[in-house]
Short mmCIF file of C-alpha atoms in Angstrom, two decimals:
data_model
loop_
_atom_site.label_atom_id
_atom_site.label_comp_id
_atom_site.label_asym_id
_atom_site.label_seq_id
_atom_site.Cartn_x
_atom_site.Cartn_y
_atom_site.Cartn_z
CA MET A 1 99.71 83.45 125.83
CA ALA A 2 102.79 85.56 126.26
CA ARG A 3 102.64 88.67 124.31
CA SER A 4 104.77 88.79 121.25
CA SER A 5 107.76 91.21 121.23
CA PRO A 6 107.25 94.58 119.59
CA LEU A 7 108.76 94.92 116.02
CA ARG A 8 111.71 97.39 116.13
CA LEU A 9 111.03 99.87 113.35
CA LEU A 10 113.23 102.49 112.15
CA ILE A 11 111.46 105.36 110.13
CA LEU A 12 113.99 107.42 107.95
CA GLY A 13 111.91 111.05 108.21
CA GLY A 14 111.93 114.58 107.64
CA THR A 15 108.42 114.61 106.03
CA THR A 16 104.85 115.13 106.79
CA GLU A 17 104.24 111.21 105.79
CA ALA A 18 107.00 110.27 108.36
CA SER A 19 105.30 112.28 110.80
CA ASP A 20 101.94 110.73 110.08
CA LEU A 21 103.33 107.21 110.37
CA ALA A 22 105.05 107.96 113.57
CA ARG A 23 101.74 109.35 115.08
CA ALA A 24 100.12 105.80 113.72
CA VAL A 25 102.50 103.53 115.41
CA ALA A 26 102.81 105.89 118.66
CA GLY A 27 101.41 104.01 121.41
CA ASP A 28 100.97 100.74 119.68
CA ALA A 29 102.35 97.66 121.63
CA ARG A 30 102.99 95.85 118.30
CA PHE A 31 105.88 98.41 117.58
CA ALA A 32 109.01 99.86 118.95
CA PRO A 33 109.41 102.72 116.67
CA LEU A 34 112.56 105.06 116.30
CA LEU A 35 112.18 108.05 113.89
CA SER A 36 115.58 109.68 112.18
CA LEU A 37 116.09 112.99 111.11
CA ALA A 38 119.19 114.01 108.96
CA GLY A 39 119.43 117.23 110.85
CA VAL A 40 118.90 119.66 108.01
CA THR A 41 116.13 121.59 109.59
CA ARG A 42 117.35 123.71 112.50
CA ARG A 43 114.16 123.56 114.49
CA PRO A 44 112.46 119.98 113.98
CA LEU A 45 108.90 119.84 115.27
CA PRO A 46 108.11 117.60 118.22
CA GLN A 47 107.36 114.03 117.42
CA PRO A 48 105.48 111.36 119.47
CA VAL A 49 108.07 108.44 119.20
CA PRO A 50 111.63 108.35 120.09
CA LEU A 51 114.05 110.60 118.07
CA ARG A 52 117.46 110.42 116.79
CA ILE A 53 119.19 113.22 114.78
CA GLY A 54 122.08 112.89 112.36
CA GLY A 55 123.42 110.79 109.52
CA PHE A 56 124.48 107.26 109.49
CA GLY A 57 127.92 107.20 107.79
CA GLY A 58 126.27 106.07 104.31
CA ALA A 59 124.94 102.66 103.49
CA ALA A 60 127.63 100.61 105.55
CA GLY A 61 126.79 102.84 108.39
CA LEU A 62 123.15 102.36 108.25
CA ALA A 63 123.44 98.67 107.88
CA GLU A 64 125.35 98.42 111.14
CA PHE A 65 122.96 100.59 112.99
CA LEU A 66 120.14 98.35 111.72
CA ARG A 67 122.29 95.03 112.94
CA ALA A 68 123.19 96.72 116.25
CA GLU A 69 119.66 97.90 117.01
CA GLY A 70 117.90 94.84 115.83
CA ILE A 71 115.76 96.65 113.38
CA GLY A 72 112.93 94.52 111.95
CA ALA A 73 111.47 96.81 109.56
CA LEU A 74 112.71 100.06 107.77
CA VAL A 75 110.52 102.57 106.33
CA ASP A 76 112.22 105.14 104.14
CA ALA A 77 109.92 108.52 104.58
CA THR A 78 112.42 110.75 103.33
CA HIS A 79 111.90 113.84 101.08
CA PRO A 80 111.13 112.82 97.31
CA PHE A 81 114.36 114.42 96.40
CA ALA A 82 116.55 112.78 99.20
CA ALA A 83 117.62 110.04 96.50
CA ALA A 84 121.22 109.23 97.91
CA MET A 85 119.47 108.49 101.40
CA THR A 86 116.84 106.22 99.29
CA ARG A 87 119.58 104.25 97.47
CA GLN A 88 121.68 103.84 100.84
CA ALA A 89 118.47 102.59 102.58
CA LEU A 90 117.81 100.02 99.70
CA ALA A 91 121.43 98.67 99.93
CA ALA A 92 121.53 98.72 103.69
CA ALA A 93 118.28 96.77 103.78
CA ALA A 94 119.65 94.39 101.08
CA GLU A 95 122.72 93.73 103.00
CA THR A 96 120.93 93.02 106.17
CA GLY A 97 117.78 91.50 104.93
CA THR A 98 115.83 93.93 106.47
CA PRO A 99 112.20 94.54 105.18
CA LEU A 100 112.17 97.95 103.47
CA LEU A 101 109.20 100.18 102.35
CA ARG A 102 109.23 103.51 100.72
CA LEU A 103 106.82 105.85 101.81
CA GLU A 104 106.47 108.57 99.49
CA ARG A 105 103.66 111.19 98.42
CA PRO A 106 102.73 111.31 94.63
CA PRO A 107 104.04 113.92 92.64
CA TRP A 108 101.88 117.12 91.42
CA ARG A 109 100.13 116.71 88.50
CA PRO A 110 98.90 119.47 85.94
CA VAL A 111 95.33 120.27 85.61
CA PRO A 112 93.64 122.36 83.12
CA GLY A 113 94.72 125.94 83.29
CA ASP A 114 98.21 124.98 84.30
CA ASP A 115 101.12 126.04 82.30
CA TRP A 116 103.99 123.81 83.56
CA ARG A 117 107.28 122.64 82.36
CA GLU A 118 109.63 119.86 84.11
CA HIS A 119 113.36 119.99 84.32
CA ALA A 120 115.82 117.26 85.02
CA THR A 121 118.40 119.55 86.80
CA PRO A 122 118.71 122.76 88.71
CA GLU A 123 120.82 124.11 85.93
CA ALA A 124 118.09 123.35 83.36
CA LEU A 125 115.77 125.33 85.46
CA ALA A 126 118.00 128.16 85.76
CA ALA A 127 118.41 128.17 82.16
CA ALA A 128 114.83 127.88 81.27
CA LEU A 129 114.07 131.30 82.79
CA GLY A 130 115.69 132.97 79.69
CA PRO A 131 117.85 135.94 79.00
CA ALA A 132 115.06 138.37 79.75
CA PRO A 133 114.81 139.77 83.31
CA ARG A 134 111.80 138.20 85.35
CA ARG A 135 110.49 138.28 88.65
CA VAL A 136 111.04 134.71 89.98
CA PHE A 137 109.47 133.12 92.94
CA LEU A 138 111.90 130.49 93.77
CA THR A 139 111.10 127.55 96.01
CA VAL A 140 113.70 124.73 95.50
CA GLY A 141 115.25 124.55 98.78
CA ARG A 142 118.71 125.80 100.01
CA LYS A 143 120.53 123.10 98.09
CA ASP A 144 119.96 123.94 94.83
CA LEU A 145 119.76 127.68 94.98
CA ALA A 146 123.21 128.20 93.66
CA ALA A 147 122.46 126.92 90.23
CA PHE A 148 120.63 130.27 89.91
CA ARG A 149 123.62 132.30 90.38
CA ALA A 150 124.31 131.55 86.65
CA ALA A 151 121.24 133.85 85.89
CA PRO A 152 122.02 136.91 87.98
CA TRP A 153 119.58 139.39 85.89
CA HIS A 154 116.14 137.94 87.46
CA ASP A 155 114.71 139.25 90.56
CA TYR A 156 114.40 136.47 92.87
CA LEU A 157 111.70 135.87 95.71
CA ILE A 158 113.04 132.91 97.65
CA ARG A 159 111.20 131.05 100.49
CA SER A 160 113.10 128.52 102.42
CA VAL A 161 112.59 126.78 105.78
CA ASP A 162 115.67 127.91 107.03
CA PRO A 163 118.09 130.96 106.05
CA PRO A 164 120.03 130.01 103.08
CA PRO A 165 123.78 130.41 103.23
CA ALA A 166 124.59 133.95 101.46
CA GLU A 167 127.30 132.43 99.10
CA ALA A 168 124.40 130.45 97.49
CA LEU A 169 122.20 133.32 96.73
CA PRO A 170 121.93 134.75 93.46
CA PRO A 171 122.78 138.53 93.56
CA ARG A 172 119.04 140.13 93.31
CA ALA A 173 117.23 138.07 95.77
CA ARG A 174 115.05 138.66 98.78
CA VAL A 175 114.41 135.77 101.25
CA ILE A 176 111.37 134.82 103.02
CA VAL A 177 112.01 132.28 106.05
CA ASP A 178 108.87 130.47 106.58
CA THR A 179 107.29 126.80 106.83
CA GLY A 180 104.06 125.67 105.17
CA PRO A 181 101.29 124.81 105.15
CA PHE A 182 100.18 128.09 103.07
CA ALA A 183 97.02 129.22 102.56
CA PRO A 184 95.77 129.77 99.08
CA GLU A 185 94.75 133.37 99.69
CA ALA A 186 98.15 134.16 101.32
CA GLU A 187 99.93 132.86 98.37
CA LEU A 188 97.82 134.81 95.89
CA ALA A 189 98.48 137.86 97.92
CA LEU A 190 102.23 137.27 98.12
CA LEU A 191 102.58 136.67 94.22
CA ARG A 192 100.64 139.84 93.48
CA GLU A 193 102.45 141.81 95.87
CA ALA A 194 105.58 140.86 94.65
CA ARG A 195 104.68 140.92 90.94
CA ILE A 196 105.90 137.53 90.35
CA GLU A 197 106.10 136.58 86.90
CA VAL A 198 107.19 132.89 86.92
CA LEU A 199 107.15 130.23 89.71
CA VAL A 200 110.11 128.00 90.07
CA ALA A 201 109.69 124.80 92.39
CA LYS A 202 110.56 121.26 93.01
CA ASN A 203 107.95 118.64 92.25
CA SER A 204 107.57 117.66 95.71
CA GLY A 205 103.98 116.73 95.91
CA GLY A 206 101.69 116.72 99.06
CA THR A 207 99.27 119.53 100.22
CA ALA A 208 101.46 121.95 102.54
CA VAL A 209 103.14 124.06 99.96
CA ALA A 210 100.78 123.14 96.90
CA ALA A 211 98.76 126.35 96.98
CA LYS A 212 101.54 128.36 95.29
CA LEU A 213 100.52 126.24 92.36
CA ALA A 214 96.96 127.09 92.68
CA ALA A 215 97.82 130.71 92.80
CA ALA A 216 100.13 130.65 89.67
CA ARG A 217 97.14 129.04 87.67
CA ALA A 218 94.76 131.93 89.17
CA LEU A 219 97.40 134.41 87.73
CA GLY A 220 97.92 132.64 84.49
CA LEU A 221 101.74 132.44 85.34
CA PRO A 222 104.01 129.70 83.97
CA VAL A 223 105.55 127.22 86.29
CA HIS A 224 108.82 125.39 86.03
CA LEU A 225 109.49 122.42 88.14
CA LEU A 226 112.54 120.39 89.13
CA ALA A 227 111.38 116.45 88.17
CA ARG A 228 111.88 113.98 90.64
CA PRO A 229 114.78 111.53 90.69
CA ALA A 230 113.81 107.80 89.24
CA ALA A 231 113.11 105.47 91.83
CA PRO A 232 115.53 102.66 92.45
CA PRO A 233 114.41 99.57 90.71
CA GLY A 234 113.00 96.83 93.17
CA LEU A 235 111.68 99.33 96.03
CA GLY A 236 108.30 98.82 96.98
CA ALA A 237 106.25 102.07 97.68
CA VAL A 238 103.18 103.42 99.23
CA ALA A 239 101.88 106.98 99.05
CA GLU A 240 99.96 107.06 102.66
CA ALA A 241 100.85 106.43 106.05
CA GLY A 242 97.77 104.01 106.55
CA ALA A 243 99.30 102.07 103.58
CA ALA A 244 102.69 101.70 105.57
CA LEU A 245 100.87 100.74 108.93
CA ASP A 246 99.23 97.92 106.96
CA TRP A 247 102.59 96.73 105.75
CA LEU A 248 103.93 97.04 109.21
CA ALA A 249 101.28 94.98 110.75
CA ARG A 250 101.91 92.37 108.21
CA ARG A 251 105.53 92.23 109.23
CA HIS A 252 104.58 92.01 113.14
CA ALA A 253 102.21 89.09 112.24
CA GLY A 254 105.02 87.31 110.32
CA THR A 255 107.23 87.94 113.43
CA GLU A 256 104.43 86.48 115.75
CA ARG A 257 104.52 83.52 113.45
CA GLY A 258 108.28 83.12 113.91
CA ALA A 259 108.70 84.07 110.42
#
């Protein structure tokens, strides 16, 4: 019997989960994958599947790309805070009838010993630090740094994958450019050396940068987290690449049956 054609797969990436899925489908004859990155990170890691970099031009542009490339399945594995891209993926999938799955790691949950508060906006995070000067470990990403310029009396230790633009930085800031994963003992040493009094982060989930939370717990530090945006209604989601692969296998099987 003749082999069925591979399922054309578009992975919207930029996360560990997207890379995990790319490795899972690489070399699998059932799939013809393409991994798409927004181009935000200056030096993306090598990937085991074909790669495209850059935006699509909104939902309409993504829909046109899905049609032009004959994409048979779309996996949105963008960052949990890339809400605009997720909305565009949902709209483009609906317009073109493309099966869509969201691959998203679970958020962090507090455990005994944690002193956590969640806030809806970066501005609320900055305000929550209070009027008294504090030493802040700030790990919210480049796009949300500007909100902390409204609280210039704090001393900020900022860690970012790429150097933030100078105009986004609060005045009393020191920047560390680094990429996880980070070891627990190194995070603990960093917080002690910098005499950090409060940790501010996004509730990104995952393990690569979770060690800072354990370090804050060990030191009894308060943690202020930016809450995740609400997921669009009607969007199916899984938490691991293995579950996404199972979903893709079912899509491929449906293609083989002529579905």
